[in-house]
Amino acid sequence: MQRLLCCCAGRIVRPGPTRVGVSRLHAGMAAAASAAAAGRPQPAYQPSNKEFAVPGLAAQSPWNQKALDIKYPPLREDITADVVVIGAGIAGLSCAYNLAKEGKKVVVLETRTRGAGQTGRTTAHIMAWLDDFYYECESMHGKEKTRIVAQSLHGAADWIENVVREEGIECKFCRLDGYLYPHFTGESPMPTSSTSALKKELDAAKRAGLEDTEWVDLGGGPEVGGIRECLRFTNNAEFHPLMYLEGLAEAVVRHGGKIFEGTKSWKAEADRVETVDGHTIKCDAHVMATNSPCNHNLAVHARQLPYRTYAVGILIARDKVKRALYWDTAEPYHYVRFDDWDDKNLLMIVGGEDHKTGSLWPYDPYARLEKYARARWTEAGETILRWNGQVMEPADLLYLHGHNPVVPDGNSYIITGDSGQGMTGGTIGGIVVADLIMGRKNPWADVYSPSRPPPLKSLLEVAEEGAVTTASFAERVLPLAAPKHDMEADSGTVVQSGLHKVAVYCDEHKVQHAYSAVCPHMGCIIHWNSLEKTFDCPCHGSHFDRFGKASAARAHRPLLGALLAV
C-alpha cells in the first residue's frame, strides 16, 4: 500500500460501499459475529455467567462487548520499555502499533481488557464530517486550521483502511457515503434553521478542501428516513470496532510490543510508570490514552466536559433501507448506521440524546431514540439492543492530542477530547503522538496540541466547565436530605449523614450499601444515575457501579465505605 496518509490529495472516491476483509479472525470475535448473523438474542447481564468475566462491560451492544475476556497476562515483574501506553482502546493501540512498527519497545497497560472502555460502546462511525460543524470550527479557529482538521479526518480513515489491509484484519471495514440532513421541528430544542446551517456547512466544507461534498436530494422515501435535501460527504467508513481492535492488538504483539491486561497503572512519572500491584516499568516516555487522563491535571480537565450518550439497535429488513451513514443537524444530534444481523435483517443503530454526565434529563433517552427512528425509518421492526457510553467534549471543539500541557517539553503525552468521534479521533491521536515520540513533525500536531491557547469564542465553554466543578464543590458544604429508611429496591441516592455526603444504594433485598459521595479523583460530589444504576461524577466523568466500584474514567480507587447516621 502506497497511499499517502497525511493529506487529502489524490483521494479515491468510491460510488458505493466497498468492503475490506481477509482471513485472520480471532475465534472469540468470530463467535460473536456468528451469533449476530444468526440473530441470537442478547442475554441479560448475569454476574455468575462466565461469559461476563470482565466488570463494567455493556450488557447489550452490537459488538458483543459483554463477551470480552482477558487474553493477555497481567504484569508480574518490574520491566523496562521505550514507551508505556496506558489504555488498550483504539487510541492506545493505534499509538502502540505505530511505535512498535518503528522498532520501539512498547508496553501497553490495560486495567480490564482491550476494548472494555468506550471503544466497545461506540456506534463506530468513521467520519469525514466534523460533528461540531466545519463552519463553527472555522469561526473559532480560522480557515487554515479547519482545513487541517478536514485533512486529519480523511487521513484517519485512510490509515485504518491501510492497517486493515496490511495486517489482514477481518473487521467488516466498509467505505460509504455519509449524509448530513436537516432535523424536523420537535426533534431538537434548537430552532429549525437547519437548512441555512446546511448551506453554511457546504461552503465551509469546500473551503476546508472537501471539494466533493455536494448538495443532493435523496427523494424522501422510507429507505432514507424521509430525507430529501441534504449534504453528501464521501470517504467515510464503518467497521466492527472490537474485531478491528482484536486485530490491532495482535499486530502490536506481532511487531514486538507487549500487552498486559488486568494491570492498572497507579502513577506515571518522568522515567517510570508504577502499577497498583507495585510493579515498575522504567521508560523514556508514557502515553495516557484512557478516554480522559487518569490524573489531576486541570490544564486538561478544565478544557472538556463529560457527556453520556445513548444508542439503540432496531431490526429492519435489508431491502427497506439505503445503507449509508446519516447525521442530522439537531442539538444534540442523531446519528444512524446499519450493521449486518441475519439473512433478512440489518441492525439499524441509532445514537444521540447526549446530556452532561451527572445530570440525567427527565425522560427516557432510549424511548426518545426509538420514537425518532420509527418516525423516519417507518419500516423499523423490533428494538433488541440498548446501550450507552461517555464522550469528552472539548471547549474549543478540537481533540487534545500531544504533550501533557503541564510538562509541554517532557516525555508525558495524552490522547483525549474525542468529541463524540472516538474512532476517528482516537486514530488521529495515535498517529500524532507516535510521530511526536519519534521526533517527527506531524502536520496535525499544532492544531490538536493540548497546550494551544483557547480561542476567545471557547472561553464561555471553559467557564461552564469551571462552573460545574465549582457547583460540585459547593455541594460538599450545602446540606442535603437526611437518609431514607424506606428506599425502593434497586435504587440509589445521595444524602446528608452528619457532616458527610453519603451515596446509598438499596439492593433487591432492601439492604442499604453506603459509600462516601466524594469522588476520589478530585473531590467532587457524585450523583445517582437512575437509568444506568450508577453513581456518576459531573466534573470529570468518573463512573462507579452501584456497589462503589470504579468502572470507567478518571478515578483510581473505588468509593470509600461510609456509615449512615441513624
XYZ file of C-alpha atoms in Angstrom:
566
model
C 0.000 0.000 0.000
C 1.468 3.331 -1.097
C -1.452 5.650 -0.317
C -0.496 8.890 1.403
C -1.958 9.133 4.915
C -1.351 12.752 5.897
C -3.028 14.724 3.141
C -6.258 14.614 1.169
C -4.746 14.884 -2.313
C -5.274 12.010 -4.715
C -8.179 10.600 -2.724
C -10.055 7.638 -4.121
C -13.821 8.240 -4.226
C -15.988 5.129 -4.309
C -19.584 5.390 -5.531
C -20.911 2.743 -3.151
C -19.960 0.500 -0.213
C -16.786 -1.483 -0.738
C -15.598 -3.929 1.882
C -12.136 -4.883 3.029
C -11.530 -8.176 4.786
C -9.091 -11.047 4.896
C -8.631 -14.309 6.655
C -7.292 -13.633 10.149
C -10.281 -13.544 12.540
C -9.945 -14.134 16.270
C -12.069 -17.076 17.438
C -13.906 -15.094 20.095
C -14.900 -12.371 17.645
C -15.850 -14.990 15.067
C -18.252 -16.489 17.585
C -19.731 -13.074 18.268
C -20.144 -12.431 14.541
C -21.820 -15.838 14.070
C -24.219 -15.095 16.914
C -25.162 -11.790 15.325
C -25.608 -13.394 11.920
C -27.980 -15.954 13.429
C -29.996 -13.223 15.107
C -29.398 -14.810 18.501
C -30.939 -12.673 21.274
C -28.551 -10.807 23.510
C -28.515 -12.328 27.033
C -29.126 -10.162 30.066
C -26.237 -9.376 32.382
C -25.563 -12.237 34.770
C -22.536 -11.809 37.083
C -22.333 -15.576 37.624
C -22.140 -16.274 33.893
C -18.580 -16.952 32.713
C -19.420 -15.022 29.544
C -19.296 -11.892 31.694
C -15.777 -12.282 33.032
C -14.821 -8.597 32.968
C -16.724 -5.998 35.054
C -18.205 -2.786 33.696
C -18.972 -4.005 30.171
C -22.098 -3.129 28.188
C -24.646 -5.907 28.664
C -26.047 -5.012 25.246
C -24.163 -3.702 22.223
C -23.825 -4.777 18.593
C -20.151 -5.573 19.168
C -20.753 -8.110 21.964
C -18.577 -6.204 24.438
C -20.022 -8.256 27.288
C -18.228 -11.362 25.972
C -14.744 -9.865 26.254
C -12.307 -11.798 28.396
C -8.707 -11.275 29.420
C -6.397 -12.649 26.737
C -3.049 -11.108 27.641
C -1.355 -11.741 31.006
C -1.063 -9.215 33.832
C 2.290 -7.624 34.590
C 4.017 -9.644 37.327
C 7.511 -8.115 37.453
C 9.498 -4.924 37.010
C 10.479 -4.331 33.371
C 11.847 -1.649 31.047
C 10.399 -0.142 27.872
C 10.929 2.710 25.462
C 7.272 3.763 25.727
C 4.420 2.795 28.057
C 0.909 3.280 26.666
C -1.852 3.310 29.290
C -5.163 2.173 27.827
C -5.966 -0.508 25.225
C -8.761 1.193 23.326
C -8.473 2.479 19.777
C -6.301 5.458 20.798
C -3.807 3.477 22.859
C -3.460 0.558 20.465
C -3.184 2.836 17.406
C -0.324 4.675 19.109
C 1.313 1.431 20.250
C 1.030 -0.059 16.757
C 2.732 2.929 15.126
C 5.581 2.860 17.636
C 6.063 -0.902 17.512
C 6.314 -0.777 13.716
C 9.071 1.826 14.134
C 11.022 -0.602 16.321
C 10.206 0.960 19.673
C 9.960 -1.312 22.696
C 6.308 -0.683 23.598
C 4.319 -1.840 26.612
C 0.526 -1.406 26.799
C -1.171 -1.466 30.202
C -4.926 -2.083 30.434
C -6.911 -2.179 33.672
C -9.510 -4.589 32.286
C -9.192 -5.914 28.744
C -8.758 -4.418 25.268
C -11.973 -2.760 24.162
C -13.508 -2.694 27.642
C -13.862 1.096 27.584
C -15.615 3.394 25.151
C -14.287 1.663 22.020
C -16.601 -1.240 22.864
C -19.570 1.105 23.334
C -19.213 3.201 20.174
C -21.562 3.240 17.197
C -18.374 3.168 15.081
C -18.816 5.931 12.515
C -15.526 6.809 10.795
C -16.445 10.297 9.651
C -15.174 12.811 7.129
C -17.661 15.303 8.559
C -16.727 17.169 11.746
C -19.728 16.700 14.007
C -19.306 20.158 15.565
C -19.649 21.621 12.041
C -16.861 22.927 9.846
C -18.343 26.426 9.802
C -18.259 26.529 13.626
C -14.660 25.313 13.596
C -13.751 27.951 11.016
C -15.415 30.661 13.087
C -13.411 29.624 16.149
C -10.059 28.585 14.650
C -9.854 30.074 11.157
C -9.753 28.618 7.655
C -6.268 27.093 7.697
C -6.723 25.131 10.915
C -10.138 23.961 9.728
C -8.510 22.692 6.528
C -6.006 20.723 8.628
C -8.864 19.249 10.684
C -10.560 18.045 7.487
C -7.293 16.514 6.257
C -6.819 14.673 9.545
C -10.311 13.176 9.492
C -9.754 11.861 5.972
C -6.251 10.727 6.887
C -7.547 8.702 9.833
C -9.949 6.755 7.599
C -7.126 6.067 5.130
C -4.832 4.936 7.952
C -7.420 2.469 9.292
C -8.013 1.057 5.807
C -4.280 0.598 5.245
C -3.823 -1.166 8.582
C -6.770 -3.458 7.836
C -5.190 -4.432 4.519
C -1.576 -4.704 5.661
C -2.310 -6.667 8.833
C -5.109 -8.787 7.414
C -7.703 -7.687 9.951
C -11.209 -9.029 9.357
C -13.488 -6.343 10.788
C -16.141 -5.607 8.125
C -14.423 -2.355 7.126
C -16.546 -0.593 4.514
C -16.251 2.741 2.666
C -19.576 4.512 2.169
C -21.236 7.886 1.869
C -22.457 9.989 4.768
C -25.446 12.345 4.667
C -25.961 15.442 6.821
C -29.672 16.281 6.818
C -31.911 18.913 8.446
C -33.839 17.992 11.585
C -37.603 18.393 11.841
C -39.474 20.616 14.267
C -39.731 18.749 17.560
C -36.579 16.694 17.016
C -34.370 19.266 18.737
C -34.716 22.189 21.145
C -32.825 24.217 18.530
C -34.821 26.462 16.165
C -35.399 24.863 12.764
C -32.944 26.974 10.800
C -31.191 23.776 9.801
C -31.387 24.389 6.046
C -29.350 27.566 6.404
C -26.921 25.599 8.588
C -26.504 23.105 5.731
C -25.723 25.891 3.293
C -23.108 27.350 5.631
C -21.645 23.890 6.182
C -21.397 23.171 2.464
C -19.447 26.372 1.877
C -17.176 25.752 4.863
C -16.518 22.135 3.829
C -15.422 23.241 0.389
C -13.160 25.912 1.872
C -11.674 23.138 4.034
C -10.733 21.205 0.903
C -13.673 18.788 0.741
C -14.495 19.671 -2.842
C -16.533 16.508 -3.423
C -19.059 17.463 -0.730
C -22.307 18.227 -2.527
C -25.959 19.184 -2.083
C -28.169 16.217 -3.033
C -31.828 15.195 -2.884
C -32.388 11.656 -1.589
C -36.040 11.660 -2.637
C -37.716 11.479 0.765
C -38.515 7.769 0.650
C -38.752 5.496 3.724
C -35.487 3.769 2.785
C -33.631 7.024 3.530
C -35.623 8.059 6.585
C -37.755 10.573 4.715
C -34.694 12.683 3.907
C -34.808 14.922 0.870
C -32.266 17.745 0.556
C -29.029 17.112 2.419
C -25.237 17.204 2.101
C -23.297 14.183 0.877
C -19.832 13.616 2.350
C -17.672 10.966 0.675
C -14.875 8.768 2.034
C -16.489 7.862 5.327
C -16.299 4.318 6.637
C -17.694 1.850 9.140
C -16.335 -1.288 10.773
C -16.777 -3.677 13.702
C -14.703 -1.859 16.346
C -13.891 -4.832 18.586
C -12.931 -7.108 15.687
C -10.672 -4.287 14.487
C -9.222 -3.780 17.953
C -8.575 -7.509 18.309
C -6.597 -7.486 15.076
C -4.766 -4.308 16.045
C -3.718 -5.814 19.388
C -2.405 -8.910 17.631
C -0.478 -6.682 15.221
C 1.098 -4.766 18.121
C 2.364 -8.037 19.575
C 3.453 -9.302 16.165
C 5.616 -6.189 15.764
C 7.294 -6.736 19.134
C 5.001 -4.871 21.535
C 3.725 -6.298 24.820
C 0.204 -6.011 26.218
C -0.606 -6.543 29.890
C -4.290 -6.801 30.776
C -5.733 -6.785 34.274
C -2.940 -4.297 35.079
C -3.858 -0.890 36.453
C -1.397 1.982 36.409
C -1.090 3.948 39.624
C 1.486 6.640 38.998
C 3.150 7.942 35.839
C 6.353 9.938 36.343
C 9.140 11.223 34.123
C 11.011 7.939 33.777
C 8.643 5.299 35.105
C 5.088 4.024 35.413
C 4.010 2.208 38.574
C 1.084 -0.210 38.839
C -1.319 -0.708 41.732
C 0.341 -4.086 42.330
C 3.667 -2.390 42.996
C 5.481 -3.184 39.767
C 7.536 -0.550 37.947
C 8.183 -0.018 34.254
C 11.167 2.225 33.590
C 10.599 4.063 30.327
C 11.611 7.002 28.157
C 8.025 8.177 27.568
C 4.459 7.359 28.533
C 1.091 7.981 26.884
C -2.220 8.385 28.745
C -4.881 7.044 26.346
C -7.750 6.477 28.768
C -10.676 8.467 27.277
C -9.733 11.214 29.745
C -6.415 11.248 31.617
C -6.377 9.483 34.983
C -4.622 12.345 36.710
C -5.333 15.657 38.458
C -4.268 17.819 35.530
C -6.702 20.755 35.488
C -4.950 22.108 32.387
C -6.712 19.233 30.594
C -9.804 18.600 32.717
C -10.832 22.275 32.634
C -10.956 22.157 28.820
C -13.515 19.391 28.375
C -16.793 18.160 29.821
C -18.053 14.551 30.033
C -21.345 13.671 28.339
C -23.393 10.475 28.499
C -24.581 9.265 25.118
C -27.119 6.581 24.167
C -27.876 4.144 21.348
C -30.479 1.588 20.329
C -30.376 -1.316 17.879
C -33.523 -1.901 15.805
C -34.075 -4.677 13.264
C -35.065 -3.592 9.755
C -35.394 -5.591 6.529
C -32.332 -5.393 4.275
C -34.366 -4.231 1.277
C -36.020 -1.395 3.205
C -33.006 0.879 3.651
C -30.274 2.649 1.709
C -27.113 1.726 3.542
C -25.040 4.786 4.466
C -24.111 6.936 7.451
C -26.722 9.531 8.443
C -26.350 12.567 10.765
C -28.908 15.280 11.474
C -28.484 18.935 12.470
C -30.273 18.642 15.829
C -28.607 19.570 19.125
C -27.783 17.074 20.455
C -27.648 15.450 17.049
C -28.791 11.968 15.983
C -26.625 9.555 14.026
C -27.641 6.385 12.206
C -25.824 3.492 10.569
C -26.534 -0.158 9.773
C -24.791 -3.436 10.533
C -25.348 -6.997 9.343
C -27.652 -9.043 11.563
C -29.084 -12.053 9.698
C -30.024 -13.048 6.146
C -33.188 -10.937 6.166
C -32.397 -8.083 8.510
C -29.930 -5.345 9.170
C -29.446 -3.817 12.590
C -30.251 -0.105 12.471
C -28.007 1.609 15.050
C -29.399 4.950 16.201
C -27.473 7.164 18.631
C -27.877 10.520 20.334
C -29.787 12.164 23.217
C -26.486 13.225 24.842
C -26.504 15.088 28.155
C -23.911 16.176 30.681
C -22.733 13.391 32.925
C -24.368 13.505 36.345
C -27.426 15.434 35.129
C -29.852 12.920 33.642
C -32.679 14.641 31.821
C -36.241 13.809 32.986
C -37.084 11.408 30.159
C -36.049 8.018 28.828
C -33.359 8.605 26.152
C -33.870 5.116 24.704
C -37.586 5.743 24.175
C -36.748 9.065 22.502
C -34.302 7.356 20.138
C -36.816 4.657 19.223
C -39.515 7.247 18.552
C -37.122 9.243 16.389
C -36.037 6.192 14.377
C -39.561 4.911 13.753
C -40.823 8.331 12.685
C -38.171 8.455 9.961
C -37.495 4.821 9.025
C -41.096 3.688 9.056
C -40.293 0.044 8.291
C -38.277 -0.325 11.521
C -39.015 -3.524 13.431
C -38.188 -4.795 16.911
C -35.802 -2.942 19.195
C -33.348 -5.534 20.521
C -30.411 -3.547 21.938
C -29.985 -0.543 24.234
C -26.628 0.694 25.467
C -24.737 3.849 26.396
C -21.293 5.373 26.663
C -19.420 8.528 27.531
C -17.741 11.134 25.355
C -15.490 14.052 26.258
C -16.464 17.362 24.669
C -13.581 19.867 24.396
C -14.489 23.507 24.892
C -12.953 24.604 21.586
C -14.285 21.642 19.525
C -10.877 20.031 18.807
C -9.137 16.960 20.210
C -6.371 17.183 22.803
C -3.505 15.077 21.426
C 0.135 15.609 22.289
C 2.432 16.634 25.120
C 0.975 16.864 28.598
C 0.426 20.643 28.943
C 1.844 20.677 32.479
C 5.198 19.481 31.082
C 4.963 20.509 27.400
C 8.626 19.745 26.718
C 8.663 16.493 28.678
C 8.016 12.860 27.833
C 4.398 12.632 29.027
C 1.655 12.547 26.368
C -2.146 12.451 26.338
C -4.853 11.444 23.859
C -8.307 12.743 24.828
C -11.186 15.054 23.841
C -12.833 12.653 21.377
C -15.842 14.994 20.937
C -18.079 12.030 20.103
C -15.914 10.925 17.178
C -13.769 8.465 19.077
C -12.934 6.078 16.236
C -11.628 8.892 14.075
C -10.202 10.996 16.892
C -8.535 8.087 18.668
C -6.830 7.085 15.435
C -5.643 10.651 14.841
C -4.279 10.758 18.394
C -2.358 7.536 17.847
C -0.752 8.968 14.704
C 0.076 12.388 16.180
C 1.550 11.171 19.470
C 3.596 8.421 17.833
C 5.125 10.982 15.475
C 5.953 13.302 18.382
C 7.658 10.480 20.281
C 9.641 9.564 17.165
C 10.771 13.196 16.856
C 8.914 13.759 13.587
C 6.947 16.836 12.615
C 3.273 15.936 12.265
C 1.115 18.317 10.170
C -1.801 17.967 12.594
C 0.104 18.270 15.879
C -0.150 22.035 16.421
C -3.904 22.106 15.779
C -4.552 19.381 18.382
C -1.864 20.382 20.882
C -3.218 20.310 24.470
C -1.090 23.415 25.124
C -2.775 25.538 22.442
C -4.274 28.778 23.776
C -8.077 28.601 23.921
C -9.789 30.820 21.328
C -11.881 33.650 22.740
C -15.082 32.018 21.493
C -14.358 28.931 23.612
C -13.933 30.777 26.916
C -17.642 30.511 27.703
C -17.392 26.722 27.450
C -14.285 26.713 29.638
C -16.172 28.829 32.179
C -19.049 26.338 32.026
C -16.699 23.509 32.986
C -15.403 25.630 35.848
C -18.973 26.321 36.972
C -19.798 22.604 37.040
C -16.753 21.896 39.207
C -17.442 24.865 41.495
C -21.071 23.813 41.942
C -19.992 20.281 42.816
C -17.505 21.543 45.395
C -20.299 23.710 46.840
C -22.378 20.563 47.284
C -19.818 19.369 49.811
C -20.879 22.084 52.268
C -24.542 22.616 51.384
C -26.915 20.289 53.289
C -28.818 17.501 51.559
C -31.826 15.395 52.575
C -31.466 13.003 55.508
C -31.117 9.254 54.899
C -34.274 7.357 53.930
C -35.087 4.113 55.690
C -37.766 3.089 53.171
C -35.855 3.244 49.886
C -37.199 1.269 46.955
C -35.322 -1.864 45.976
C -32.627 -1.356 43.308
C -32.491 2.408 43.811
C -29.864 4.908 44.859
C -29.475 8.416 46.212
C -27.001 10.849 47.795
C -27.898 12.009 51.314
C -26.585 14.014 54.243
C -25.321 11.897 57.147
C -23.959 14.091 59.923
C -21.272 16.250 58.331
C -20.802 13.938 55.383
C -22.346 13.341 51.965
C -23.138 9.653 51.560
C -24.029 7.680 48.420
C -26.578 4.969 49.220
C -27.667 2.013 47.109
C -30.597 -0.171 48.205
C -30.287 -3.649 46.687
C -33.028 -6.068 45.653
C -33.168 -7.444 49.224
C -33.731 -3.925 50.609
C -30.229 -3.888 52.123
C -28.630 -0.449 52.010
C -24.980 -0.066 50.949
C -23.352 3.251 51.895
C -20.257 4.946 50.452
C -18.640 8.337 50.594
C -20.200 10.548 47.920
C -16.872 12.310 47.365
C -15.291 11.267 44.078
C -11.744 10.001 44.783
C -10.499 11.638 41.579
C -10.650 15.326 42.544
C -13.223 15.576 45.330
C -16.459 16.455 43.502
C -19.810 15.101 44.734
C -21.164 12.201 42.699
C -24.805 11.898 41.553
C -27.080 8.861 41.260
C -27.875 7.796 37.686
C -31.265 6.057 37.876
C -31.159 4.865 34.271
C -27.829 3.058 34.439
C -27.904 2.318 38.195
C -24.549 4.001 38.718
C -23.018 6.904 40.615
C -21.536 9.473 38.212
C -19.198 12.408 38.760
C -20.435 15.540 36.935
C -16.996 17.188 36.977
C -14.723 14.863 35.039
C -16.807 11.781 34.248
C -15.756 9.158 36.792
C -18.292 6.346 36.807
C -18.959 3.976 39.728
C -21.216 0.942 39.805
C -23.972 0.634 42.414
C -21.544 -1.006 44.837
C -18.999 1.806 44.582
C -16.505 0.175 42.232
C -14.870 2.464 39.668
C -15.975 1.161 36.280
C -14.706 3.878 33.962
C -12.657 7.031 33.599
C -10.609 9.098 35.973
C -10.841 7.635 39.480
C -8.108 5.186 40.506
C -9.970 3.968 43.562
C -13.492 2.792 44.466
C -15.769 4.870 46.660
C -14.896 4.612 50.333
C -17.335 2.816 52.609
C -19.396 5.041 54.912
C -21.760 4.797 57.865
C -25.280 6.186 57.799
C -26.373 8.214 60.824
C -29.422 6.626 62.422
